[in-house]
Short mmCIF file of N, CA and C in Angstrom, two decimals:
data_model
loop_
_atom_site.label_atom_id
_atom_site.label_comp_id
_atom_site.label_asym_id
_atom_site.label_seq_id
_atom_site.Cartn_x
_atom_site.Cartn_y
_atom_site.Cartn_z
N UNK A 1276 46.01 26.04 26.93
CA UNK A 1276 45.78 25.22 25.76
C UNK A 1276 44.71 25.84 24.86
N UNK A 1277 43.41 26.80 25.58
CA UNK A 1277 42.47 27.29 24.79
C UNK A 1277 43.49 28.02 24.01
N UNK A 1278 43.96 28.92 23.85
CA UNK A 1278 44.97 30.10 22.94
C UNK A 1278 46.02 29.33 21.59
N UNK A 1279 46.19 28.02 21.47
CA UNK A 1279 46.87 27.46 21.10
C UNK A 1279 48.23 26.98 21.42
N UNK A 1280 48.69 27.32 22.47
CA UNK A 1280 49.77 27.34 23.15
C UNK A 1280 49.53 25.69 24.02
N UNK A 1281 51.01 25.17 24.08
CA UNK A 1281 51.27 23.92 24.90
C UNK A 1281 52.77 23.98 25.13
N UNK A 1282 53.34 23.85 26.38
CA UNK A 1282 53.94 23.42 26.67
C UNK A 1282 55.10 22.32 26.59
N UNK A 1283 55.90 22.09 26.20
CA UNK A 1283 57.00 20.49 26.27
C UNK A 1283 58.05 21.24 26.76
N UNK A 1284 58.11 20.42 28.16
CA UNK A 1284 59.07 20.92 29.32
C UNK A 1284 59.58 22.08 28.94
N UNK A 1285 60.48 23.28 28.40
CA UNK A 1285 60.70 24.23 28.52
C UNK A 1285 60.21 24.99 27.19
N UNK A 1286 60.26 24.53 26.30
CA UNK A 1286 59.89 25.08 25.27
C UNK A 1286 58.51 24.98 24.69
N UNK A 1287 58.00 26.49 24.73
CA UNK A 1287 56.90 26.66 24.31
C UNK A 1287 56.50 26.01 22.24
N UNK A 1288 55.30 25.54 22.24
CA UNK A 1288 55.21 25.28 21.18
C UNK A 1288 53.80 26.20 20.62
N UNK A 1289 53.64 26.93 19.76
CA UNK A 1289 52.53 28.18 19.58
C UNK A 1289 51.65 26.94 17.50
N UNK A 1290 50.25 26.79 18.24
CA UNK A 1290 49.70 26.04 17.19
C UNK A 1290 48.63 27.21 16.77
N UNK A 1291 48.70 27.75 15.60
CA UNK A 1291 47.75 28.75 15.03
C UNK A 1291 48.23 29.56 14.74
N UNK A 1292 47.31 31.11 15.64
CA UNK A 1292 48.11 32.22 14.67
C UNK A 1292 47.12 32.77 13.64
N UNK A 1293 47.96 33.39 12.90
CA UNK A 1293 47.33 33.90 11.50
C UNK A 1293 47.35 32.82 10.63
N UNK A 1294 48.01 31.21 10.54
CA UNK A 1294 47.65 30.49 9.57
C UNK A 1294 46.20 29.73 10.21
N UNK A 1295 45.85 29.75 10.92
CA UNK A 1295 45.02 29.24 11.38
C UNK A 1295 43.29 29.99 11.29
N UNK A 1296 43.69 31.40 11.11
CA UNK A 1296 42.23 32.28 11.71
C UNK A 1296 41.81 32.10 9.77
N UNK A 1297 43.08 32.18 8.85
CA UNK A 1297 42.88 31.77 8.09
C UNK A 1297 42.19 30.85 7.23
N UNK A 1298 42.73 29.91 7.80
CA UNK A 1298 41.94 28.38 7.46
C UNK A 1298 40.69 28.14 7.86
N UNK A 1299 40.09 28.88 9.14
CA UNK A 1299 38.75 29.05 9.98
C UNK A 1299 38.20 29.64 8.67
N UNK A 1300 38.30 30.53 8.17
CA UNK A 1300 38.04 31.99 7.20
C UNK A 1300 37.54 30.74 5.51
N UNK A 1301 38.64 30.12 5.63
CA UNK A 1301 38.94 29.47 4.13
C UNK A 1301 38.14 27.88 3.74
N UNK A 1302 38.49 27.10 4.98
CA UNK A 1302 37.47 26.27 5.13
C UNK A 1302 36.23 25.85 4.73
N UNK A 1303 35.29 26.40 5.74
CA UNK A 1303 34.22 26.34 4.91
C UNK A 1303 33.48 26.74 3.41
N UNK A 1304 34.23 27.90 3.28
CA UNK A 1304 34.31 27.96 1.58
C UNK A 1304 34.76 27.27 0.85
N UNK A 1305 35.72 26.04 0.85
CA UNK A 1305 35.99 25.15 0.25
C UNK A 1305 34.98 23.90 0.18
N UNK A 1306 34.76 23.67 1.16
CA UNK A 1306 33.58 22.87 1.57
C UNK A 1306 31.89 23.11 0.89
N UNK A 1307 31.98 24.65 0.62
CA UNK A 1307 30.61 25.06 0.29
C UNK A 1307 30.65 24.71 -1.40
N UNK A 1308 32.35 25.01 -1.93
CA UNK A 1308 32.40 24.43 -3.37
C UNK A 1308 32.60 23.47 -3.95
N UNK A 1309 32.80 21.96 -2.71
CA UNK A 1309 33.09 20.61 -2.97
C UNK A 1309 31.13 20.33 -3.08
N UNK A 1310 30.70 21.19 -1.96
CA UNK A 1310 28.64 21.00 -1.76
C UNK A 1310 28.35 20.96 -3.34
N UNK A 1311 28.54 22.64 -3.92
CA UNK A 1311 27.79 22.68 -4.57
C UNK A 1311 28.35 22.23 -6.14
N UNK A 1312 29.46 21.69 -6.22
CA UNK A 1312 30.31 20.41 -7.12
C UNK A 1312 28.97 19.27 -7.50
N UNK A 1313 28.96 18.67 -5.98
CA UNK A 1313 28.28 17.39 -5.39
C UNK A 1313 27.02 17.32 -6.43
N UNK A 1314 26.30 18.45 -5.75
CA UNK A 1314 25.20 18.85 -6.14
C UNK A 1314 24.89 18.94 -7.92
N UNK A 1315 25.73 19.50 -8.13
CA UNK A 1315 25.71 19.98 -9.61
C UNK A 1315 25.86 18.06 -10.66
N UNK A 1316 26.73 17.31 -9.80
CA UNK A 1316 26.61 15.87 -10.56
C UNK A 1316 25.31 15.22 -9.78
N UNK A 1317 24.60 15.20 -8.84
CA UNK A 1317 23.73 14.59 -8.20
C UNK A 1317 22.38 14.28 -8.61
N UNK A 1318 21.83 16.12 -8.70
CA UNK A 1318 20.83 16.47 -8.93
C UNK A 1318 20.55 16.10 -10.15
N UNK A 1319 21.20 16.19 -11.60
CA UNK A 1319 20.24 16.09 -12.70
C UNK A 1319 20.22 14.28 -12.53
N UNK A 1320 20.74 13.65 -12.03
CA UNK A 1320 20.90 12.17 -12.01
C UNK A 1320 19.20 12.15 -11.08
N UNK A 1321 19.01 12.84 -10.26
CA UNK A 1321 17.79 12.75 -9.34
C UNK A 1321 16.40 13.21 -10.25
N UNK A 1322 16.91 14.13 -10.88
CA UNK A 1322 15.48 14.70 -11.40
C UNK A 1322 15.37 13.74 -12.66
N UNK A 1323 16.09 13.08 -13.60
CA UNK A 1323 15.69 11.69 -14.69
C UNK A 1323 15.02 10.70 -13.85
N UNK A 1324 15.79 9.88 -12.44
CA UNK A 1324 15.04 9.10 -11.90
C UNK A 1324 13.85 9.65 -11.38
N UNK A 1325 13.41 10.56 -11.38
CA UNK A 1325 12.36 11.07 -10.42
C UNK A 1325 12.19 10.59 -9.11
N UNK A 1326 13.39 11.43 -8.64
CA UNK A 1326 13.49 10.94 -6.83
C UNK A 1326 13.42 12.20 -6.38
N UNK A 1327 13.01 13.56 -6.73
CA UNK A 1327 12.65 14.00 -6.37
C UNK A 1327 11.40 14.60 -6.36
N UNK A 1328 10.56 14.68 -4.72
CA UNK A 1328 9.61 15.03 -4.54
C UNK A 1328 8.53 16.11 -5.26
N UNK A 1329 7.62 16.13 -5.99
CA UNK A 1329 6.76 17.00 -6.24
C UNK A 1329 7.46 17.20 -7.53
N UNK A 1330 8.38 17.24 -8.44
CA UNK A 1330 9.18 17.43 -9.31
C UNK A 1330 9.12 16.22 -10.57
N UNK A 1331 8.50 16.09 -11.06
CA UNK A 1331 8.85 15.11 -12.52
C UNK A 1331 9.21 15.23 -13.87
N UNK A 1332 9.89 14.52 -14.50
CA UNK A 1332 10.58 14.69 -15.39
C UNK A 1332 10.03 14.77 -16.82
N UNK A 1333 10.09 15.38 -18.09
CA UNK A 1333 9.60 15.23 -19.24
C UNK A 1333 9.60 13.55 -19.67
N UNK A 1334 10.32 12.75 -19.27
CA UNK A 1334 10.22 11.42 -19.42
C UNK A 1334 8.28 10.60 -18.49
N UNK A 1335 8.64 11.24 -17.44
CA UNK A 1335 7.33 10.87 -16.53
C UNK A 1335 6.18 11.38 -16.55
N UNK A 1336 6.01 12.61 -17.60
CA UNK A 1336 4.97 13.07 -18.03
C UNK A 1336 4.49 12.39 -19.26
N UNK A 1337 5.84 12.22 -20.33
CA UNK A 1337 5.97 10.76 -21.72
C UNK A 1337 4.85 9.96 -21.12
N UNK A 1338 5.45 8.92 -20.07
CA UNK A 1338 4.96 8.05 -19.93
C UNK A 1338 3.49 8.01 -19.52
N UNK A 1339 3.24 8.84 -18.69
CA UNK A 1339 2.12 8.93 -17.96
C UNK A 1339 0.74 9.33 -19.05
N UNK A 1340 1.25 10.07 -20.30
CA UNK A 1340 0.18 10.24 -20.80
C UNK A 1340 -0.32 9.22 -21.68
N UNK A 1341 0.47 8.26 -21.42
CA UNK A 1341 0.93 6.76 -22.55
C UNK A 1341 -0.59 5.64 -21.51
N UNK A 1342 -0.64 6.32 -20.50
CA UNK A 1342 -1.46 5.20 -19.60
C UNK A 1342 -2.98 5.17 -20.00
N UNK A 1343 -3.17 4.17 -20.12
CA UNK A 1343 -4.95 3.94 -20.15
C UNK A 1343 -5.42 3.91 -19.53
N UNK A 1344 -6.65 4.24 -18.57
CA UNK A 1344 -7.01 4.13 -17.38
C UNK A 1344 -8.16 3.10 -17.56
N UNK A 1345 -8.59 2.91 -18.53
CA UNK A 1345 -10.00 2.55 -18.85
C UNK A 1345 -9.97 0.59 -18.85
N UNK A 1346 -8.67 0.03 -18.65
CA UNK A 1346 -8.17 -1.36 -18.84
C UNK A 1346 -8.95 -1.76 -18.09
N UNK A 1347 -9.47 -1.60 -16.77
CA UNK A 1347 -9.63 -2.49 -15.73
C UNK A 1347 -11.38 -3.33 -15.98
N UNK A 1348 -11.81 -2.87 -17.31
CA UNK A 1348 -12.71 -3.42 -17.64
C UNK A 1348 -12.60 -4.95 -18.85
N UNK A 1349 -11.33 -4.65 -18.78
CA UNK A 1349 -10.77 -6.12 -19.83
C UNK A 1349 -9.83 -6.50 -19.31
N UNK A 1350 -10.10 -6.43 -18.00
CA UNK A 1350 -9.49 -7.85 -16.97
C UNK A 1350 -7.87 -7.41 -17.24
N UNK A 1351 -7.21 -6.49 -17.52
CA UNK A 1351 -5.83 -5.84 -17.24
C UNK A 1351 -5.82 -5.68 -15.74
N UNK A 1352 -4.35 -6.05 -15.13
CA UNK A 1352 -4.35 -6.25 -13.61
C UNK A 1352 -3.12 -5.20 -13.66
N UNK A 1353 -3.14 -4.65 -12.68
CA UNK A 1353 -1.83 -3.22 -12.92
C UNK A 1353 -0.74 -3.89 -11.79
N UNK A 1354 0.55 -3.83 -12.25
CA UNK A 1354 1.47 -3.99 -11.35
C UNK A 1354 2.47 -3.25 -11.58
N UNK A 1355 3.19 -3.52 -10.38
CA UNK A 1355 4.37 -2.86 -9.89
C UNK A 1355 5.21 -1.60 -11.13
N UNK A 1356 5.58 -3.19 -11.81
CA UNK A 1356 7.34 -3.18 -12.79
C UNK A 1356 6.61 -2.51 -14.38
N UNK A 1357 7.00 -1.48 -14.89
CA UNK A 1357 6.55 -1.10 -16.25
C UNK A 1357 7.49 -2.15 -17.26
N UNK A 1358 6.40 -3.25 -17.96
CA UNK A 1358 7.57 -4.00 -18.61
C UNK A 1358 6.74 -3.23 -19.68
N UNK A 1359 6.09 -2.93 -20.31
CA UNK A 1359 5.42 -2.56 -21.39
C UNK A 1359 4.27 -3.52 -21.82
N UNK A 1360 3.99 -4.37 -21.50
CA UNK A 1360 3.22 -5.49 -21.62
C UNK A 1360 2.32 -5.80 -20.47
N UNK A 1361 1.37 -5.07 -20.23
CA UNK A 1361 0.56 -5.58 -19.30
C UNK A 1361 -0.04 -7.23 -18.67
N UNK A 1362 -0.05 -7.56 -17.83
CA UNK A 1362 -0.50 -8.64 -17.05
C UNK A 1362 -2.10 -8.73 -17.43
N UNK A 1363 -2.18 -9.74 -18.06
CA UNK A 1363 -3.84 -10.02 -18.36
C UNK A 1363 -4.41 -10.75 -17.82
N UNK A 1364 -3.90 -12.12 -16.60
CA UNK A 1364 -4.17 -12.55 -16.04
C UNK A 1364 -3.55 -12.87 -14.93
N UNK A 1365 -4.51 -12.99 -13.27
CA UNK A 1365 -4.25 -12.68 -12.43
C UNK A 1365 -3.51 -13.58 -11.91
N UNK A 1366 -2.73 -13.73 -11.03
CA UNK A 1366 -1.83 -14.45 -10.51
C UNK A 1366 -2.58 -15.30 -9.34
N UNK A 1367 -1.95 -16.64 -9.51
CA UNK A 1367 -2.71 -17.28 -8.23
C UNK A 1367 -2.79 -17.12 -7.40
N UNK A 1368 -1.43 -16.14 -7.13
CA UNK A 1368 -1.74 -15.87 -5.12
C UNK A 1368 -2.71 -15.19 -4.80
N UNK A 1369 -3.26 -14.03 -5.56
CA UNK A 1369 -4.14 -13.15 -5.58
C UNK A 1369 -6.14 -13.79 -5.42
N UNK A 1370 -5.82 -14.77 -6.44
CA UNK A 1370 -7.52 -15.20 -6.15
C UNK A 1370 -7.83 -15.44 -5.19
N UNK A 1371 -9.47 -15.13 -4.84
CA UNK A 1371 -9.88 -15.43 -4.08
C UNK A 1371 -9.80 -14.24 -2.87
N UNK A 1372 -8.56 -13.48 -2.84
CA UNK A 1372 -8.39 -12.03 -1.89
C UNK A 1372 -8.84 -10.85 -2.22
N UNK A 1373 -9.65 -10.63 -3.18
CA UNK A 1373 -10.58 -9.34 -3.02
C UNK A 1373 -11.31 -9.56 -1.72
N UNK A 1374 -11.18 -8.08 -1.02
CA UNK A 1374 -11.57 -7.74 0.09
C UNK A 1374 -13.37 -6.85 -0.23
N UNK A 1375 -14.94 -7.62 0.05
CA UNK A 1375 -15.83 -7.19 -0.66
C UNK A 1375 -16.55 -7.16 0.78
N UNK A 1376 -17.17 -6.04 0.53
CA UNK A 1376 -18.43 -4.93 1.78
C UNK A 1376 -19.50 -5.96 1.69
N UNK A 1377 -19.95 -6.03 2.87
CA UNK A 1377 -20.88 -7.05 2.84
C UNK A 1377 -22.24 -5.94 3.27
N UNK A 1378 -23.62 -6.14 2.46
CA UNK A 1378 -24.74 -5.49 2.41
C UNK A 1378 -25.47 -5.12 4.22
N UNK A 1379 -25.01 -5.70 4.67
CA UNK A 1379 -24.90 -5.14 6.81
C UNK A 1379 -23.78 -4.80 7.58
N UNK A 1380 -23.03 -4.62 6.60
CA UNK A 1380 -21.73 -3.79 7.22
C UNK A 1380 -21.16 -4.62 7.07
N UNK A 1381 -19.42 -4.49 7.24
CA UNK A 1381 -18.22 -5.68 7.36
C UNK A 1381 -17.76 -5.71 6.12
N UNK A 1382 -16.57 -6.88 6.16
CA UNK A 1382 -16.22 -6.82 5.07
C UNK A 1382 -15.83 -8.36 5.55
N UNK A 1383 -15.86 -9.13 3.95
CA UNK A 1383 -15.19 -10.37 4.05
C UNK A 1383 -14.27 -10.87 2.35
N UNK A 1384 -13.69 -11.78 2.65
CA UNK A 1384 -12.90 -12.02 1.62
C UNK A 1384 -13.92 -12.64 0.79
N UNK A 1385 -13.12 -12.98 -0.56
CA UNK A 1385 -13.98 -13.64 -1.68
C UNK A 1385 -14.44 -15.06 -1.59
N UNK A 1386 -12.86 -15.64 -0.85
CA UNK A 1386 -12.79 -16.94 -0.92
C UNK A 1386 -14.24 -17.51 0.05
N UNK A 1387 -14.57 -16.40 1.20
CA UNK A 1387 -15.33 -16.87 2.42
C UNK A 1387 -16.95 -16.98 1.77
N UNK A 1388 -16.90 -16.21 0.85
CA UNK A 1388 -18.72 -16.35 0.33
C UNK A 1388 -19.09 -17.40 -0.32
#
């Protein structure tokens, strides 16, 4: 059975051959041009979202130079979602959970002082 050869009661049946060493040969080269197909629609879709690592896009450099860093002194709270409109006031779940160093070591919440 290793050779391609099987048996049915008298008559030999022969699976391979030269169409076969072929297809071994042909195969993966087909495969390597469906890859790099894949690739070719994938990737620029990856590098706009910036999903790829260490790599960002002329859009994410746009934005990034668009950022103020200096807000957090007029009570701007930074979150998650870029709506364009910053959050100016803090959400209720949040009060009271700043986590603050206490002057002998430790740390305790806001709400506890």
């Amino acid at each position: 059975a290793e050779t391609g050869e099987a048996y049915l009661g008298e008559v030999r049946i022969t699976v391979g051959g030269a169409p076969r060493a072929a297809m071994d040969k042909l195969m993966p080269a087909v495969g390597g041009v469906i890859g790099l197909w894949a690739a070719s629609k994938i990737v620029p879709v990856m590098y706009h979202w910036d999903l790829i690592p260490g790599v960002a896009s002329p859009a994410y450099w746009e934005r990034a130079n668009k950022i103020r860093y200096n807000y957090y002194t007029e009570g701007i709270v930074y979150s998650p979602y870029d709506t364009g409109d910053p959050i100016r006031e803090m959400p209720p779940e949040c009060a009271g959970k700043m986590m603050l160093r206490q002057k002998g070591g430790g740390w305790k919440l806001q709400s506890e002082m």
